[in-house]
Amino acid sequence: MEGNWQLARKRPMLEKRARIVQAIRAFFIARQFLEVETPQRIPANAPELHIDAIASGDWFLQTSPELCMKRLLAAGYEKLFQICRCWRDGERGNRHLPEYTMLEWYRAGTDYQLLLTDCEELLAALCAASQLKWQGQTIDLRRPWPRLKIAEAFARFSDTPLTEALKEGRFDEIISLQIEPQLPADRPVFLTEYPSQHAALARKKPGDPAVAERFELYIGKMELANAFSELTDPAEQRQRFSNEEQQRRVAGKPPYPSPEPFLKELASMPDAAGIALGIDRLVMLLCDAERIDQVVPFCPEDL
Amino acid sequence: MYSCSDLKKGLKLMIDGDPHVIVQFDFSKPGKGQALYRCKLRNMITGALFDRTYRSGESFAPASLDERDMQYLYQDETGYVFMDQKNYEQVVLAEETLGDDKYFLVDNMEVKILMYGDIGIGITLPNFVNLRVSQADPWVKGDTAAGNNKPAAVETGYTLQVPSFVEEGTLIQIDTRTGEYVTRVKE
């Protein structure tokens, strides 16, 4: 038997992927962000209704490095980034791997507005041509990228009003099945101002507590990144975690321990904003790959 | 019972009293939101195709159908003919029931036929099949880069991507689940 040819033929893609990751590092280092590595196996993740962690002994594999990154912010670090593995149980599809690579970056002393600009500049640094071709579609990356409030997206693309969708628990479903397919194909778009009940770790918008300072970046109708102005109130954060836990219990899901050191230190955290971006999907876009399987050497099924 | 996390292409389940097979599957989930399991299903009796989306928490009954060991005999105007090796009964499968699997059938191949009463409604092939390349561009001397590929056709008419060193007449192994090239077969 000769070597594994299906693996060998991934070489051009893996070479491109390596260069993209190197360019991402260079981008953040040039902007004076500190690269950190936080533990991937932790005693408690942020409890979220729709994110299931994978147990590792008595602890868990991280679903995001978010809590450790914020503890660093609380200790006075101002600009941080991390490229790391995250695990989410049961997430497998054309755009999902249960183990995948996340880029997270955080800025102290600011809100999420600056992160919108970071995204635009990062893509400009990775894609000199200011446009990319993905699956036959040309995507114009010239800045600024359009912003679309969630309420407007519902009004424009769904026959269900936002308030009704929230009341009936159909918010996510309508985003996936009605809104995503109608987003612009030829431009990136930021969906902004999420309903606050759909942003467990985000700050509410000053003057409008019904919406949270959260955005999602879509490119080619594919969800690429999720960002917040971070919630810094430990009492409110504890309350929201307990709400998520309550809902998990109602849904028959196993209980999660509370991340106490994070909740304790959150009181010292300055105003800050943070964002998580899926590296595998970014590579898919930049390398014209249709499925996430194409941009990693091994998928779970290959092991 | 199956849960949503069991759903995948090829899974057979009961829906509204009829056996169905998932012919296309995708998982979608807004980052912080609820997962959706999007299926294209084929009713295995009527052949009807339709889309259905499931949410986590739903469960499904497996389609409890008989699977019988059979041998592939031949193709004629009625379809593809298989024989039960125990009682010599013959079963015919239509071309559309086989789909791309028809390209991986070789004479006397031992397969499993899914039965609904006396009717064959599905097939499970061996995971790997050896087929001979009937058409491929010649190997350009010097093209030794691992991972280079080119199209090739095999004796059953199926086309796939193969490494550049595979030539006409080479016997190759194909994974019937993915339809992809695995390796050359030593003869």
Coordinates of C-alpha atoms in Angstrom, one line a residue:
Chain A
M1 CA 0.0 0.0 0.0
E2 CA 1.4 3.4 -1.0
G3 CA 1.0 6.5 1.2
N4 CA -2.4 8.1 1.9
W5 CA -3.0 10.0 -1.3
Q6 CA -6.1 11.8 -0.1
L7 CA -3.9 13.3 2.6
A8 CA -1.0 14.0 0.2
R9 CA -3.2 16.0 -2.2
K10 CA -4.1 18.4 0.6
R11 CA -0.6 19.8 0.5
P12 CA -1.3 23.0 -1.5
M13 CA -4.2 23.9 0.8
L14 CA -2.2 23.2 3.9
E15 CA 0.6 25.3 2.7
K16 CA -1.8 28.2 2.0
R17 CA -3.3 27.7 5.4
A18 CA 0.0 27.9 7.1
R19 CA 0.8 31.2 5.3
I20 CA -2.5 32.7 6.3
V21 CA -2.0 31.8 10.0
Q22 CA 1.5 33.3 9.9
A23 CA 0.1 36.5 8.3
I24 CA -2.6 36.7 11.0
R25 CA 0.1 36.5 13.7
A26 CA 2.1 39.2 11.9
F27 CA -0.9 41.4 11.7
F28 CA -1.6 41.4 15.4
I29 CA 2.1 41.5 16.4
A30 CA 2.5 44.6 14.2
R31 CA -0.3 46.3 16.1
Q32 CA 1.2 45.6 19.5
F33 CA -1.1 42.8 20.5
L34 CA 0.4 40.3 22.9
E35 CA 0.0 36.7 21.9
V36 CA -1.0 34.4 24.8
E37 CA -1.7 30.7 25.3
T38 CA -4.2 29.9 28.0
P39 CA -5.1 26.4 29.2
Q40 CA -7.3 24.4 26.8
R41 CA -8.5 22.1 29.6
I42 CA -10.3 24.0 32.2
P43 CA -12.6 23.4 35.2
A44 CA -15.5 25.5 33.9
N45 CA -16.6 27.1 30.6
A46 CA -19.1 29.9 30.4
P47 CA -22.4 28.1 30.6
E48 CA -24.4 28.7 27.4
L49 CA -27.6 27.0 26.5
H50 CA -26.6 25.9 23.0
I51 CA -22.9 25.2 23.4
D52 CA -22.0 21.7 24.8
A53 CA -18.5 21.2 26.2
I54 CA -16.6 17.9 26.0
A55 CA -15.6 16.5 29.4
S56 CA -12.0 15.7 30.0
G57 CA -11.6 13.9 33.3
D58 CA -13.3 16.1 35.9
W59 CA -12.7 19.2 33.8
F60 CA -13.7 20.3 30.3
L61 CA -12.1 21.1 27.0
Q62 CA -12.5 24.8 26.3
T63 CA -15.4 25.9 24.1
S64 CA -13.6 29.2 23.8
P65 CA -10.6 30.8 25.5
E66 CA -12.9 33.7 26.5
L67 CA -12.8 33.5 30.3
C68 CA -9.1 33.2 30.6
M69 CA -8.6 36.0 28.2
K70 CA -10.9 38.3 30.2
R71 CA -9.0 37.4 33.4
L72 CA -5.9 38.7 31.7
L73 CA -7.8 41.9 30.8
A74 CA -8.9 42.2 34.4
A75 CA -5.2 42.0 35.4
G76 CA -4.3 45.0 33.3
Y77 CA -3.3 43.5 29.9
E78 CA -4.6 45.8 27.2
K79 CA -4.4 44.1 23.8
L80 CA -4.4 40.3 23.5
F81 CA -4.7 37.7 20.9
Q82 CA -4.8 33.9 20.9
I83 CA -4.9 31.2 18.2
C84 CA -6.1 28.0 19.7
R85 CA -8.2 24.9 19.5
C86 CA -11.8 24.9 20.8
W87 CA -14.1 21.9 21.2
R88 CA -17.9 21.9 20.9
D89 CA -19.7 18.6 21.3
G90 CA -21.8 17.3 18.4
E91 CA -21.0 20.2 16.0
R92 CA -20.2 18.5 12.6
G93 CA -21.2 19.7 9.2
N94 CA -19.9 21.2 6.0
R95 CA -18.8 24.3 8.0
H96 CA -18.4 22.7 11.5
L97 CA -15.8 20.5 13.2
P98 CA -16.2 19.5 16.8
E99 CA -12.5 20.5 17.2
Y100 CA -11.6 23.6 15.4
T101 CA -9.2 26.6 15.4
M102 CA -10.3 29.9 16.9
L103 CA -8.7 33.3 16.7
E104 CA -9.7 35.6 19.5
W105 CA -8.6 39.1 20.1
Y106 CA -9.4 41.6 22.9
R107 CA -9.0 45.3 23.4
A108 CA -9.3 47.1 26.8
G109 CA -10.6 50.6 27.1
T110 CA -12.9 50.5 24.0
D111 CA -16.2 49.1 22.8
Y112 CA -16.9 46.9 19.8
Q113 CA -16.8 49.7 17.2
L114 CA -13.0 49.3 16.9
L115 CA -13.4 45.6 16.3
L116 CA -15.4 46.2 13.1
T117 CA -12.4 48.2 11.8
D118 CA -10.0 45.4 12.9
C119 CA -12.0 42.9 10.8
E120 CA -11.9 45.1 7.7
E121 CA -8.1 45.7 8.2
L122 CA -7.3 42.0 8.9
L123 CA -9.0 40.9 5.6
A124 CA -7.2 43.7 3.8
A125 CA -3.9 42.4 5.1
L126 CA -4.7 38.8 4.1
C127 CA -6.2 39.6 0.7
A128 CA -4.2 42.3 -1.2
A129 CA -6.5 42.3 -4.2
S130 CA -9.4 43.8 -2.1
Q131 CA -11.7 41.2 -3.6
L132 CA -11.9 37.4 -3.3
K133 CA -13.5 34.7 -5.3
W134 CA -15.3 32.0 -3.4
Q135 CA -17.4 29.3 -5.0
G136 CA -17.9 31.2 -8.2
Q137 CA -18.9 34.4 -6.3
T138 CA -16.7 37.6 -6.4
I139 CA -16.8 39.3 -3.0
D140 CA -15.9 42.9 -2.8
L141 CA -13.8 43.6 0.3
R142 CA -13.4 47.4 -0.1
R143 CA -14.0 49.2 3.2
P144 CA -16.2 50.1 4.9
W145 CA -18.3 47.0 4.9
P146 CA -22.1 47.3 5.3
R147 CA -23.7 47.1 8.7
L148 CA -27.2 45.7 9.2
K149 CA -29.1 45.8 12.5
I150 CA -30.8 42.5 13.4
A151 CA -34.2 44.3 13.6
E152 CA -33.7 45.6 10.1
A153 CA -32.6 42.2 8.9
F154 CA -35.8 40.6 10.3
A155 CA -37.9 43.4 8.7
R156 CA -36.2 43.0 5.3
F157 CA -35.7 39.2 5.0
S158 CA -38.2 37.5 7.2
D159 CA -42.0 37.4 7.3
T160 CA -41.9 37.0 11.1
P161 CA -41.3 40.2 13.1
L162 CA -38.3 40.1 15.5
T163 CA -40.5 40.4 18.6
E164 CA -42.6 37.5 17.6
A165 CA -39.6 35.4 16.7
L166 CA -38.1 36.0 20.2
K167 CA -41.4 35.2 21.9
E168 CA -41.8 31.9 20.0
G169 CA -38.1 30.9 20.5
R170 CA -37.6 31.0 16.7
F171 CA -34.8 33.6 16.6
D172 CA -31.9 31.2 15.7
E173 CA -34.0 29.3 13.2
I174 CA -35.1 32.4 11.3
I175 CA -31.5 33.6 11.2
S176 CA -30.3 30.3 9.8
L177 CA -33.1 29.5 7.4
Q178 CA -34.4 32.9 6.3
I179 CA -31.9 35.6 6.9
E180 CA -28.5 34.0 6.2
P181 CA -29.6 32.8 2.7
Q182 CA -30.7 36.4 1.8
L183 CA -27.6 38.2 3.0
P184 CA -25.5 39.9 0.3
A185 CA -23.3 37.4 -1.5
D186 CA -21.0 39.9 -3.0
R187 CA -20.1 41.9 0.2
P188 CA -19.2 41.2 3.7
V189 CA -21.8 42.3 6.2
F190 CA -21.9 42.9 9.9
L191 CA -25.1 42.0 11.6
T192 CA -25.3 44.2 14.7
E193 CA -27.4 45.0 17.8
Y194 CA -28.5 41.5 18.8
P195 CA -31.4 41.1 21.2
S196 CA -29.8 41.1 24.7
Q197 CA -31.2 37.7 25.6
H198 CA -29.0 36.4 22.7
A199 CA -25.8 37.7 24.0
A200 CA -24.9 36.1 27.4
L201 CA -21.6 37.8 27.8
A202 CA -22.2 41.1 26.0
R203 CA -22.8 44.6 27.4
K204 CA -26.3 46.1 26.8
K205 CA -26.4 49.1 24.6
P206 CA -26.4 52.3 26.8
G207 CA -29.8 53.8 26.5
D208 CA -31.4 50.7 24.8
P209 CA -31.2 47.7 27.1
A210 CA -33.2 45.6 24.7
V211 CA -30.2 45.2 22.5
A212 CA -26.7 44.1 23.2
E213 CA -23.5 45.4 21.8
R214 CA -22.8 42.3 19.8
F215 CA -22.1 41.8 16.1
E216 CA -21.6 38.9 13.8
L217 CA -19.5 39.1 10.6
Y218 CA -20.7 37.3 7.6
I219 CA -18.7 36.9 4.4
G220 CA -20.3 35.1 1.4
K221 CA -23.3 34.4 3.7
M222 CA -21.0 32.4 6.0
E223 CA -20.8 33.3 9.6
L224 CA -17.2 34.1 10.3
A225 CA -16.9 36.0 13.6
N226 CA -18.8 37.0 16.7
A227 CA -17.9 40.1 18.8
F228 CA -19.1 41.9 21.9
S229 CA -18.5 44.9 24.0
E230 CA -17.9 42.9 27.1
L231 CA -20.2 42.8 30.1
T232 CA -18.1 43.9 33.1
D233 CA -20.7 43.7 35.9
P234 CA -20.1 40.5 37.9
A235 CA -23.6 40.5 39.5
E236 CA -25.3 40.7 36.1
Q237 CA -22.9 38.2 34.6
R238 CA -23.7 35.7 37.4
Q239 CA -27.4 36.2 36.9
R240 CA -27.0 35.6 33.1
F241 CA -25.0 32.4 33.7
S242 CA -27.6 31.2 36.1
N243 CA -30.3 31.9 33.5
E244 CA -28.3 29.9 30.9
E245 CA -27.9 27.1 33.4
Q246 CA -31.6 27.1 34.2
Q247 CA -32.4 26.8 30.6
R248 CA -29.9 24.0 30.1
R249 CA -31.6 22.1 32.9
V250 CA -35.0 22.6 31.4
A251 CA -33.6 21.3 28.1
G252 CA -32.4 18.2 30.0
K253 CA -28.7 19.0 29.5
P254 CA -26.1 18.2 32.1
P255 CA -25.3 21.0 34.6
Y256 CA -22.0 22.9 34.3
P257 CA -19.9 24.2 37.2
S258 CA -19.8 28.0 37.6
P259 CA -16.5 29.7 36.6
E260 CA -15.9 31.4 40.0
P261 CA -12.4 32.8 39.6
F262 CA -13.6 34.6 36.4
L263 CA -16.7 36.0 38.1
K264 CA -14.6 37.2 41.0
E265 CA -12.0 39.0 38.9
L266 CA -14.6 40.4 36.4
A267 CA -15.1 43.3 38.9
S268 CA -11.6 44.5 38.0
M269 CA -12.1 44.3 34.3
P270 CA -12.0 47.6 32.4
D271 CA -14.4 48.4 29.5
A272 CA -13.3 46.0 26.8
A273 CA -14.3 44.4 23.6
G274 CA -13.5 41.0 22.2
I275 CA -14.1 38.9 19.1
A276 CA -13.8 35.2 18.1
L277 CA -13.2 34.3 14.5
G278 CA -13.1 30.8 13.0
I279 CA -9.8 30.3 11.3
D280 CA -10.9 27.3 9.4
R281 CA -13.7 29.2 7.7
L282 CA -11.5 32.1 7.0
V283 CA -9.1 29.7 5.2
M284 CA -12.1 28.3 3.3
L285 CA -12.9 31.8 2.0
L286 CA -9.3 32.7 1.1
C287 CA -8.6 29.3 -0.5
D288 CA -12.0 28.9 -2.3
A289 CA -12.8 25.7 -0.4
E290 CA -16.4 24.6 -0.2
R291 CA -16.2 22.4 2.9
I292 CA -14.3 22.7 6.1
D293 CA -12.9 19.2 5.6
Q294 CA -10.7 20.5 2.8
V295 CA -8.7 23.0 4.9
V296 CA -7.6 20.7 7.7
P297 CA -5.3 17.6 7.4
F298 CA -7.6 15.3 9.4
C299 CA -11.3 15.3 10.2
P300 CA -12.7 13.1 13.0
E301 CA -13.8 10.5 10.5
D302 CA -10.2 10.1 9.2
L303 CA -8.8 9.2 12.7
Chain B
M1 CA -34.1 5.6 19.1
Y2 CA -31.8 7.9 17.2
S3 CA -31.2 11.5 18.4
C4 CA -30.2 14.4 16.2
S5 CA -26.5 13.7 16.6
D6 CA -27.0 10.4 14.9
L7 CA -28.4 11.9 11.7
K8 CA -26.1 11.6 8.7
K9 CA -26.2 10.7 5.1
G10 CA -27.4 7.1 4.6
L11 CA -29.2 6.8 7.9
K12 CA -32.5 5.0 7.6
L13 CA -35.4 6.0 9.8
M14 CA -39.1 5.8 10.1
I15 CA -41.1 9.0 9.4
D16 CA -44.9 9.0 9.3
G17 CA -44.9 5.2 9.3
D18 CA -42.7 4.8 6.2
P19 CA -39.0 4.0 6.0
H20 CA -36.9 6.9 4.8
V21 CA -33.2 7.4 4.0
I22 CA -31.2 10.6 4.4
V23 CA -29.8 11.4 1.0
Q24 CA -28.3 14.8 1.9
F25 CA -27.4 16.1 5.3
D26 CA -26.1 19.3 6.7
F27 CA -25.6 20.6 10.2
S28 CA -26.1 24.4 10.6
K29 CA -25.8 26.5 13.8
P30 CA -25.4 30.2 14.4
G31 CA -22.4 30.4 16.7
K32 CA -24.3 31.0 19.9
G33 CA -27.6 29.6 18.7
Q34 CA -29.6 26.5 18.4
A35 CA -28.4 23.7 16.1
L36 CA -30.5 22.8 13.0
Y37 CA -30.1 19.4 11.3
R38 CA -31.2 19.8 7.7
C39 CA -32.0 16.6 5.8
K40 CA -33.1 15.7 2.3
L41 CA -35.0 12.5 2.8
R42 CA -36.2 9.9 0.3
N43 CA -39.2 7.8 1.1
M44 CA -37.8 4.3 0.4
I45 CA -41.2 3.0 -0.8
T46 CA -42.5 5.8 -3.0
G47 CA -39.1 7.3 -3.9
A48 CA -40.5 10.8 -3.0
L49 CA -37.8 13.3 -2.1
F50 CA -38.4 16.2 0.4
D51 CA -36.5 18.5 2.8
R52 CA -37.0 18.5 6.5
T53 CA -35.2 20.4 9.3
Y54 CA -34.9 19.0 12.8
R55 CA -33.8 20.7 16.1
S56 CA -31.8 19.2 18.9
G57 CA -33.9 17.3 21.3
E58 CA -36.0 15.5 18.6
S59 CA -35.7 11.7 18.3
F60 CA -36.3 9.2 15.6
A61 CA -37.2 5.5 15.3
P62 CA -34.7 3.5 13.2
A63 CA -36.3 1.9 10.2
S64 CA -36.3 -1.8 11.2
L65 CA -35.9 -3.4 7.9
D66 CA -34.5 -6.8 6.9
E67 CA -31.1 -6.8 5.3
R68 CA -30.2 -9.9 3.3
D69 CA -26.9 -11.1 2.1
M70 CA -27.0 -11.3 -1.7
Q71 CA -24.7 -11.6 -4.7
Y72 CA -24.8 -9.3 -7.7
L73 CA -25.6 -11.3 -10.8
Y74 CA -26.1 -9.0 -13.8
Q75 CA -27.9 -6.0 -15.3
D76 CA -30.8 -6.3 -17.8
E77 CA -33.7 -4.3 -18.9
T78 CA -35.6 -4.9 -15.6
G79 CA -32.7 -3.4 -13.6
Y80 CA -29.9 -4.8 -11.5
V81 CA -30.4 -8.4 -10.4
F82 CA -29.2 -9.9 -7.1
M83 CA -29.5 -13.4 -5.7
D84 CA -30.0 -14.5 -2.1
Q85 CA -27.2 -17.1 -1.6
K86 CA -29.3 -19.1 0.9
N87 CA -32.6 -19.7 -1.0
Y88 CA -31.6 -18.5 -4.5
E89 CA -34.4 -16.0 -4.6
Q90 CA -33.7 -13.1 -7.0
V91 CA -34.4 -9.5 -6.3
V92 CA -34.2 -6.6 -8.8
L93 CA -33.1 -3.1 -7.9
A94 CA -34.0 -0.1 -10.1
E95 CA -31.2 2.1 -11.4
E96 CA -32.4 5.2 -9.4
T97 CA -32.5 3.1 -6.2
L98 CA -28.8 2.4 -6.7
G99 CA -27.7 5.9 -7.5
D100 CA -23.9 6.1 -7.8
D101 CA -23.6 2.7 -6.2
K102 CA -24.2 1.2 -9.6
Y103 CA -20.7 2.2 -10.6
F104 CA -19.2 0.1 -7.9
L105 CA -20.9 -3.2 -8.6
V106 CA -18.8 -6.0 -10.0
D107 CA -20.0 -9.4 -11.0
N108 CA -20.5 -11.8 -8.1
M109 CA -20.0 -9.0 -5.5
E110 CA -21.4 -9.8 -2.1
V111 CA -23.7 -7.0 -0.9
K112 CA -26.5 -6.5 1.6
I113 CA -29.9 -5.7 0.1
L114 CA -32.4 -3.9 2.3
M115 CA -35.9 -5.5 2.0
Y116 CA -39.4 -4.1 2.5
G117 CA -41.4 -7.3 2.4
D118 CA -40.4 -8.9 -0.8
I119 CA -39.2 -5.7 -2.4
G120 CA -35.5 -4.6 -2.5
I121 CA -35.3 -0.9 -1.5
G122 CA -31.7 -0.3 -0.8
I123 CA -28.2 -1.7 -1.0
T124 CA -25.1 -1.7 1.2
L125 CA -21.8 -2.3 -0.7
P126 CA -18.5 -3.5 0.7
N127 CA -16.6 -0.4 1.9
F128 CA -13.9 -0.9 -0.8
V129 CA -14.0 -2.1 -4.4
N130 CA -11.2 -2.8 -6.9
L131 CA -11.8 -1.4 -10.4
R132 CA -9.6 -1.2 -13.4
V133 CA -8.8 2.2 -15.0
S134 CA -10.1 2.3 -18.5
Q135 CA -9.1 5.8 -19.4
A136 CA -6.5 8.2 -18.0
D137 CA -3.9 10.6 -19.4
P138 CA -0.4 9.0 -19.5
W139 CA 2.0 9.7 -16.7
V140 CA 4.2 12.7 -17.6
K141 CA 7.7 11.6 -16.6
G142 CA 9.1 13.8 -13.9
D143 CA 5.7 14.6 -12.4
T144 CA 6.4 13.0 -9.1
A145 CA 5.0 15.6 -6.8
A146 CA 2.9 13.8 -4.1
G147 CA -0.7 15.0 -4.3
N148 CA -0.9 15.8 -8.0
N149 CA -4.1 14.6 -9.5
K150 CA -5.9 14.1 -12.8
P151 CA -9.3 12.7 -13.8
A152 CA -9.6 9.0 -14.7
A153 CA -12.5 6.7 -15.8
V154 CA -12.8 3.1 -14.5
E155 CA -14.4 0.1 -16.3
T156 CA -17.9 0.8 -15.0
G157 CA -17.9 4.3 -16.4
Y158 CA -17.3 6.1 -13.1
T159 CA -14.9 9.0 -13.2
L160 CA -12.8 10.2 -10.3
Q161 CA -9.6 12.0 -9.4
V162 CA -6.5 9.8 -9.2
P163 CA -2.8 10.5 -8.6
S164 CA -0.7 11.3 -11.7
F165 CA 1.1 8.0 -11.6
V166 CA -2.1 6.0 -12.2
E167 CA -2.4 4.9 -15.8
E168 CA -4.8 3.1 -18.1
G169 CA -5.0 -0.6 -17.0
T170 CA -4.0 0.0 -13.4
L171 CA -6.2 -1.7 -10.8
I172 CA -7.2 0.7 -8.1
Q173 CA -9.1 0.6 -4.9
I174 CA -12.1 3.0 -4.4
D175 CA -13.9 3.8 -1.2
T176 CA -17.6 3.1 -2.0
R177 CA -18.8 5.4 0.8
T178 CA -17.0 8.5 -0.6
G179 CA -16.4 7.5 -4.2
E180 CA -12.7 8.5 -3.7
Y181 CA -9.5 6.8 -4.8
V182 CA -7.6 5.0 -2.0
T183 CA -4.6 3.2 -3.5
R184 CA -3.2 1.1 -6.3
V185 CA -3.8 -2.7 -6.0
K186 CA -0.8 -5.0 -6.4
E187 CA -1.5 -7.8 -8.9

